[in-house]
Short mmCIF file of C-alpha atoms in Angstrom, two decimals:
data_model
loop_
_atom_site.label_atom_id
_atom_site.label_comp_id
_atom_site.label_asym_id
_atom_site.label_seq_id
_atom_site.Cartn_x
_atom_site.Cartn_y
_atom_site.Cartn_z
CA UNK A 1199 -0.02 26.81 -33.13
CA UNK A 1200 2.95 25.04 -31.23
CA UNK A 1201 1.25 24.08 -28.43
CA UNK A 1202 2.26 20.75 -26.92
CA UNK A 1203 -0.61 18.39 -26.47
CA UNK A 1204 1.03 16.44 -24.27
CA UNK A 1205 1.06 18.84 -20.67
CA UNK A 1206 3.59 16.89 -18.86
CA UNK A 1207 6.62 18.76 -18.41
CA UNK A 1208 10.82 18.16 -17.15
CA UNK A 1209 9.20 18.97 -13.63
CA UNK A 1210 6.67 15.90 -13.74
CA UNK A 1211 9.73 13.93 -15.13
CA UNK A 1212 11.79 14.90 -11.65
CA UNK A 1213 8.83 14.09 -9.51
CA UNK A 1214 8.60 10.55 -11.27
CA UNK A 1215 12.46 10.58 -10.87
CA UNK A 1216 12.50 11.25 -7.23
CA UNK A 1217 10.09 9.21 -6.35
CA UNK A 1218 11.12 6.21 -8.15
CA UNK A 1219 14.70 6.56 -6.37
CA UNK A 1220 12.95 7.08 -2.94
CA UNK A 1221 10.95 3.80 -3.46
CA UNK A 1222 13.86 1.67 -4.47
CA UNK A 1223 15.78 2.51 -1.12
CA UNK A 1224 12.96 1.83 0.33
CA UNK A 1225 12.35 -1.25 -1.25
CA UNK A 1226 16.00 -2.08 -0.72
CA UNK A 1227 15.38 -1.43 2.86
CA UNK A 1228 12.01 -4.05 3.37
CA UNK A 1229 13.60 -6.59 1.44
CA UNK A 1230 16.75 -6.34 4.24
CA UNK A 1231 14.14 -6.20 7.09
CA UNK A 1232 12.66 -9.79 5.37
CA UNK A 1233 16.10 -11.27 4.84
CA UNK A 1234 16.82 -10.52 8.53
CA UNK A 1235 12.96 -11.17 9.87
CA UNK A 1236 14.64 -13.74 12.65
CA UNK A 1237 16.47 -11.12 14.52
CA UNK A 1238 14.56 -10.20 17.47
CA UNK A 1239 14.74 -6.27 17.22
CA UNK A 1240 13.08 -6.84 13.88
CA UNK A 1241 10.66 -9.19 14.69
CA UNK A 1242 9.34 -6.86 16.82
CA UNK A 1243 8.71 -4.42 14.68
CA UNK A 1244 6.36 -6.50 12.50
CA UNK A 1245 8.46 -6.59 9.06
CA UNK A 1246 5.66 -8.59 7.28
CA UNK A 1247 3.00 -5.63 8.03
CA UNK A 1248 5.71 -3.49 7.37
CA UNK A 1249 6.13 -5.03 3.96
CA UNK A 1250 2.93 -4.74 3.02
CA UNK A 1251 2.40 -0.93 4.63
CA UNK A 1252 5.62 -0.31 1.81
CA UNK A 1253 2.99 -2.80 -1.05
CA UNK A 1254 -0.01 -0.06 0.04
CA UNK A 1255 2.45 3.03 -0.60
CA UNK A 1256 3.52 2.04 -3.63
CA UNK A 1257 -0.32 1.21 -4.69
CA UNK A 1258 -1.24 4.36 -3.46
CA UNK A 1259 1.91 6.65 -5.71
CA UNK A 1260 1.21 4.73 -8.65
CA UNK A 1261 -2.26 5.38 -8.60
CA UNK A 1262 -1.99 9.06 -7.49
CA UNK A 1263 0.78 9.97 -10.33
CA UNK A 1264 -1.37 8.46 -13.07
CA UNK A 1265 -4.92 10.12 -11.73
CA UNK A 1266 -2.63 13.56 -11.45
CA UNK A 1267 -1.06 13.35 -15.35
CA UNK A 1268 2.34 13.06 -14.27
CA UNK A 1269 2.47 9.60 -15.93
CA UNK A 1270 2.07 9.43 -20.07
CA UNK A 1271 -0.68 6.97 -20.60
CA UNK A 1272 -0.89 7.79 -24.39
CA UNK A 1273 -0.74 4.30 -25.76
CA UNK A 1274 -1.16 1.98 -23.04
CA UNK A 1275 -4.18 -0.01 -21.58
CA UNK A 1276 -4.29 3.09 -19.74
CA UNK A 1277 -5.70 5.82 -21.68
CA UNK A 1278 -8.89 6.23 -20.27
CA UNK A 1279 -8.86 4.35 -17.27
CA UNK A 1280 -7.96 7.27 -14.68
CA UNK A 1281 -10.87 5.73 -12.33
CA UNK A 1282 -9.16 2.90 -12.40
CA UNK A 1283 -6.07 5.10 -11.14
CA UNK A 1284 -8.22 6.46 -8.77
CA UNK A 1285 -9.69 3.35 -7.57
CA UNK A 1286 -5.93 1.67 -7.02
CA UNK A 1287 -4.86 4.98 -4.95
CA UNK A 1288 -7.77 4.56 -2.63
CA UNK A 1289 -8.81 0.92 -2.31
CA UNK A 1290 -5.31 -0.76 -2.70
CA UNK A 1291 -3.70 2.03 -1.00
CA UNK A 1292 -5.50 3.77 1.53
CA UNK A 1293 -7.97 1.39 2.54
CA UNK A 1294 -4.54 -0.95 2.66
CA UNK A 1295 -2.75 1.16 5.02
CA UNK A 1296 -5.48 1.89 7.10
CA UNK A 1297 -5.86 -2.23 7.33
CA UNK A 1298 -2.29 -2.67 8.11
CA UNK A 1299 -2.19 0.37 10.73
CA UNK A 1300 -5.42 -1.24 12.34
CA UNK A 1301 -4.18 -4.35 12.41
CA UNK A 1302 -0.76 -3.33 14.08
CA UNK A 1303 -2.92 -1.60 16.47
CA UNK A 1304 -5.06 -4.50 17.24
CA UNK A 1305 -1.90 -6.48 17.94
CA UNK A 1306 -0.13 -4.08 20.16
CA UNK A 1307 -3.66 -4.09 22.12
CA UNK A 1308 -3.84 -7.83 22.13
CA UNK A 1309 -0.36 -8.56 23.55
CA UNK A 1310 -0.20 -5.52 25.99
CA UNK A 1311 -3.90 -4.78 27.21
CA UNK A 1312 -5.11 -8.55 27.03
CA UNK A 1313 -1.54 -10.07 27.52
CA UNK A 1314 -2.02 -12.70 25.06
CA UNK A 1315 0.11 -13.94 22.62
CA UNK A 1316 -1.58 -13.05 19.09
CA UNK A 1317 -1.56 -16.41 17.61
CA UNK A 1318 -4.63 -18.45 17.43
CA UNK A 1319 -7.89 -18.32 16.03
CA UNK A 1320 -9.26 -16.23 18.32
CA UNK A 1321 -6.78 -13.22 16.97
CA UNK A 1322 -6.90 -13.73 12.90
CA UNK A 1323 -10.99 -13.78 12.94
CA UNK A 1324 -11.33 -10.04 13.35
CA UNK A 1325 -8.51 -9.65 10.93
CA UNK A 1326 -10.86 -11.81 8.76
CA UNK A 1327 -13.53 -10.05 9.12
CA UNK A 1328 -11.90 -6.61 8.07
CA UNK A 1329 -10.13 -8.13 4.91
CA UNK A 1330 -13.37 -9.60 3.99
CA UNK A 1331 -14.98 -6.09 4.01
CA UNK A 1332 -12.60 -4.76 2.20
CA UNK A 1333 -12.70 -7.46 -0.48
CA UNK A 1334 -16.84 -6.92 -0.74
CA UNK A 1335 -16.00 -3.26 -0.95
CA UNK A 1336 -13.60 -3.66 -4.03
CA UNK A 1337 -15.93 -6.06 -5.83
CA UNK A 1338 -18.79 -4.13 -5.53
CA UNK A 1339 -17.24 -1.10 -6.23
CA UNK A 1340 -15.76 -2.42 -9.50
CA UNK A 1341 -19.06 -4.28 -10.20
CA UNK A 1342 -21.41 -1.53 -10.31
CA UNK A 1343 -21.91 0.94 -13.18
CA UNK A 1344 -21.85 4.64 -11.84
#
């Protein structure tokens, strides 16, 4: 009888490892693209979107290495939540990206097909409307029993 209750393993530890170290470059990386937002190559690359396609992978890691087991949730708030792992991964990560990929899309069509600048009203109501889907989406999704 010396099994090991616990089935994470020195290979789960790596992944977490390697993925943690990926992540910080990464994060080193958005925070320079921030710091140096003004400069035009930059700019045009959309380094707030960018920022927040970098928030949706790390939503989307955390919540796939806790709903795989590679994370030890034995004693923390946790324990039995992996839906709630599950529901991180996919609403606050996919569903994010996707938002952020359709949003950069929409923008690159607005300035190139439409040749307008994307400021105004007339630009952030669509984007409105999509983040307000996505928020009914979440809530209801948390809201109702399964």
């Amino acid at each position: 009888m010396n099994e090991k209750l616990d089935p994470r393993t020195k290979a789960d530890l790596a992944v977490v490892i390697v993925l943690s170290a990926v992540y910080f470059i990464d994060l080193v990386a958005v925070l320079f693209t921030l710091f140096n937002r003004r400069y035009a190559p930059i700019r045009a690359k959309s380094p707030i979107l960018m920022a927040l396609l970098f928030l949706a992978s790390v939503f989307w890691c955390i919540g796939d290495e806790i709903a795989n087991g590679h994370l030890p949730l034995a004693g923390s708030t946790l324990t039995d939540c992996r839906g709630w792992a599950i529901l991180v991964c996919v609403l606050f990560g996919i569903c994010l990206m996707c938002a952020v990929f359709a949003i950069r899309s929409y923008a690159l069509y607005y300035v190139f097909k439409l040749n307008r600048p994307t400021r105004g009203l007339g630009f952030f109501i669509p984007i409105a409307m999509y983040a307000g889907c996505i928020i009914v989406f979440l809530i209801v999704a948390m809201v109702l029993k399964p």
